Amino acid sequence: MQSEERVFETFLRQYREIFCVLTNAAEQITGQYSLSFEQYLLLKQIHEQRNITLSELADDTRTTRSAAARKLRALLLDGYVEQEAKMDDRRVKYLRLTPKGENVENDIHQVFLQSAKTWNQIPSDLSDDEINDFLTRYQDNLAIWDRNRPKFHRPVVRARHQATSED
């Protein structure tokens, strides 16, 4: 149990110190355009994959369709994205960036590229390539683990349910 506790506490600390710092840095950039980082990721995906549908966008960004639709709604209202119905099936809507969306995606992309120049200034014993190789391997292994991991259930809820069904 001691080992699991240590792993869990280390995970929480690393999550706060790495993920949150990177997310905050990204949000600082996208926030200048009144966009969340998640919305920028949608813009980027639409830019890279022309005529993508909402379902494809949700799959490609590993999010639910309803979450993607919520983020997309704001992009549509702000005039960054437009929809066009497929000719032979009007129910299918293709997404593409408007000129305004293209400009914003490009501007944010350029700022991220400038920001990336400073990432190699983070002190480390590893080279940039070694860090990228490690993260790529870890990402691949994490994807395999995620597909195969046991799904956990809330034991407290189950215990309550059993207690009420016994009454």
Short mmCIF file of C-alpha atoms in Angstrom, two decimals:
data_model
loop_
_atom_site.label_atom_id
_atom_site.label_comp_id
_atom_site.label_asym_id
_atom_site.label_seq_id
_atom_site.Cartn_x
_atom_site.Cartn_y
_atom_site.Cartn_z
CA MET A 1 0.00 0.00 0.00
CA GLN A 2 2.92 2.31 0.76
CA SER A 3 4.16 1.96 -2.82
CA GLU A 4 0.74 2.77 -4.33
CA GLU A 5 0.44 5.82 -2.08
CA ARG A 6 3.87 7.05 -3.19
CA VAL A 7 3.02 6.51 -6.87
CA PHE A 8 -0.29 8.33 -6.45
CA GLU A 9 1.26 11.30 -4.62
CA THR A 10 4.04 11.51 -7.22
CA PHE A 11 1.45 11.47 -10.00
CA LEU A 12 -0.52 14.31 -8.38
CA ARG A 13 2.61 16.41 -7.90
CA GLN A 14 3.81 15.81 -11.46
CA TYR A 15 0.36 16.50 -12.86
CA ARG A 16 0.22 19.85 -11.06
CA GLU A 17 3.78 20.83 -11.87
CA ILE A 18 4.00 19.68 -15.48
CA PHE A 19 0.56 19.41 -17.04
CA CYS A 20 -0.88 22.46 -15.33
CA VAL A 21 2.16 24.61 -16.17
CA LEU A 22 1.97 23.59 -19.83
CA THR A 23 -1.80 24.02 -19.97
CA ASN A 24 -1.59 27.45 -18.34
CA ALA A 25 1.13 28.50 -20.80
CA ALA A 26 -1.04 27.34 -23.71
CA GLU A 27 -4.14 29.06 -22.29
CA GLN A 28 -2.14 32.29 -21.96
CA ILE A 29 -1.51 32.21 -25.70
CA THR A 30 -5.00 31.19 -26.83
CA GLY A 31 -6.68 33.42 -24.24
CA GLN A 32 -5.36 36.46 -26.10
CA TYR A 33 -7.80 35.45 -28.85
CA SER A 34 -10.62 34.66 -26.38
CA LEU A 35 -10.22 30.96 -27.12
CA SER A 36 -9.54 28.04 -24.83
CA PHE A 37 -6.67 25.72 -25.68
CA GLU A 38 -9.27 23.02 -26.41
CA GLN A 39 -10.99 25.32 -28.92
CA TYR A 40 -7.64 26.01 -30.58
CA LEU A 41 -7.06 22.26 -30.91
CA LEU A 42 -10.38 22.05 -32.78
CA LEU A 43 -9.36 24.95 -35.06
CA LYS A 44 -6.03 23.26 -35.74
CA GLN A 45 -7.68 19.93 -36.55
CA ILE A 46 -10.21 21.57 -38.88
CA HIS A 47 -7.35 23.48 -40.56
CA GLU A 48 -5.31 20.31 -41.06
CA GLN A 49 -8.20 18.11 -42.18
CA ARG A 50 -10.41 19.98 -44.57
CA ASN A 51 -14.08 18.97 -44.82
CA ILE A 52 -14.11 17.14 -41.51
CA THR A 53 -17.43 16.29 -39.83
CA LEU A 54 -18.26 16.81 -36.17
CA SER A 55 -18.09 13.06 -35.50
CA GLU A 56 -14.66 12.81 -37.13
CA LEU A 57 -13.51 15.88 -35.20
CA ALA A 58 -14.63 14.34 -31.90
CA ASP A 59 -12.88 11.06 -32.72
CA ASP A 60 -9.67 12.77 -33.84
CA THR A 61 -9.48 14.94 -30.72
CA ARG A 62 -10.45 12.05 -28.41
CA THR A 63 -13.48 13.78 -26.98
CA THR A 64 -17.18 13.11 -26.94
CA ARG A 65 -19.36 14.40 -29.71
CA SER A 66 -21.34 16.60 -27.29
CA ALA A 67 -18.14 18.14 -25.86
CA ALA A 68 -16.82 18.83 -29.36
CA ALA A 69 -20.20 20.34 -30.34
CA ARG A 70 -20.14 22.66 -27.31
CA LYS A 71 -16.66 23.95 -28.14
CA LEU A 72 -17.50 24.16 -31.83
CA ARG A 73 -20.66 26.20 -31.19
CA ALA A 74 -18.58 29.10 -29.86
CA LEU A 75 -16.24 28.88 -32.86
CA LEU A 76 -19.23 29.01 -35.21
CA LEU A 77 -20.77 31.99 -33.37
CA ASP A 78 -17.45 33.87 -33.40
CA GLY A 79 -17.15 33.36 -37.15
CA TYR A 80 -14.03 31.15 -37.05
CA VAL A 81 -15.72 28.06 -38.51
CA GLU A 82 -18.50 27.49 -41.00
CA GLN A 83 -20.56 24.44 -41.91
CA GLU A 84 -21.51 23.25 -45.35
CA ALA A 85 -24.00 20.46 -46.00
CA LYS A 86 -22.85 17.52 -48.09
CA MET A 87 -24.46 17.65 -51.55
CA ASP A 88 -25.96 14.15 -51.55
CA ASP A 89 -26.83 14.02 -47.82
CA ARG A 90 -27.84 17.34 -46.27
CA ARG A 91 -27.65 15.82 -42.76
CA VAL A 92 -23.86 15.57 -43.05
CA LYS A 93 -22.19 18.91 -42.32
CA TYR A 94 -18.59 19.57 -43.27
CA LEU A 95 -16.59 21.98 -41.14
CA ARG A 96 -14.02 24.42 -42.45
CA LEU A 97 -12.30 27.53 -41.23
CA THR A 98 -13.47 30.92 -42.40
CA PRO A 99 -10.80 33.44 -43.47
CA LYS A 100 -11.05 34.87 -39.94
CA GLY A 101 -10.55 31.37 -38.50
CA GLU A 102 -7.58 30.74 -40.82
CA ASN A 103 -5.95 33.98 -39.64
CA VAL A 104 -6.49 33.23 -35.94
CA GLU A 105 -5.29 29.62 -36.29
CA ASN A 106 -2.18 30.82 -38.12
CA ASP A 107 -1.49 33.60 -35.59
CA ILE A 108 -1.79 31.24 -32.62
CA HIS A 109 0.31 28.61 -34.42
CA GLN A 110 3.08 31.18 -34.97
CA VAL A 111 3.03 32.21 -31.30
CA PHE A 112 3.29 28.54 -30.27
CA LEU A 113 6.28 28.13 -32.61
CA GLN A 114 7.96 31.15 -30.98
CA SER A 115 7.18 29.70 -27.57
CA ALA A 116 8.64 26.32 -28.57
CA LYS A 117 12.02 27.99 -29.11
CA THR A 118 12.19 28.59 -25.35
CA TRP A 119 11.30 25.00 -24.39
CA ASN A 120 14.82 23.77 -25.05
CA GLN A 121 16.04 26.30 -22.48
CA ILE A 122 14.42 24.25 -19.70
CA PRO A 123 17.37 22.73 -17.80
CA SER A 124 17.60 18.98 -18.36
CA ASP A 125 20.16 16.20 -18.58
CA LEU A 126 18.33 14.97 -21.67
CA SER A 127 18.54 16.36 -25.18
CA ASP A 128 15.43 17.63 -26.96
CA ASP A 129 15.37 14.47 -29.11
CA GLU A 130 15.69 12.22 -26.05
CA ILE A 131 12.81 14.02 -24.33
CA ASN A 132 10.63 13.77 -27.46
CA ASP A 133 11.54 10.08 -27.91
CA PHE A 134 10.67 9.35 -24.28
CA LEU A 135 7.36 11.21 -24.47
CA THR A 136 6.44 9.45 -27.73
CA ARG A 137 7.19 6.02 -26.26
CA TYR A 138 5.32 6.91 -23.08
CA GLN A 139 2.34 8.17 -25.08
CA ASP A 140 2.22 4.92 -27.08
CA ASN A 141 2.47 2.79 -23.93
CA LEU A 142 -0.15 4.91 -22.19
CA ALA A 143 -2.57 4.39 -25.10
CA ILE A 144 -2.10 0.61 -24.82
CA TRP A 145 -2.58 0.74 -21.05
CA ASP A 146 -5.72 2.86 -21.43
CA ARG A 147 -7.28 0.34 -23.81
CA ASN A 148 -6.52 -2.59 -21.48
CA ARG A 149 -6.81 -1.12 -18.00
CA PRO A 150 -9.49 -2.31 -15.63
CA LYS A 151 -12.41 0.04 -15.27
CA PHE A 152 -12.81 1.16 -11.68
CA HIS A 153 -16.13 1.57 -9.91
CA ARG A 154 -16.96 3.64 -6.88
CA PRO A 155 -17.12 1.15 -4.01
CA VAL A 156 -18.98 3.57 -1.71
CA VAL A 157 -21.86 3.91 -4.17
CA ARG A 158 -22.06 0.15 -4.65
CA ALA A 159 -22.05 -0.40 -0.87
CA ARG A 160 -24.88 2.12 -0.45
CA HIS A 161 -26.85 0.47 -3.24
CA GLN A 162 -26.42 -2.95 -1.63
CA ALA A 163 -27.46 -1.58 1.77
CA THR A 164 -30.65 -0.04 0.38
CA SER A 165 -31.54 -3.18 -1.60
CA GLU A 166 -31.20 -5.32 1.55
CA ASP A 167 -33.78 -3.20 3.43
#
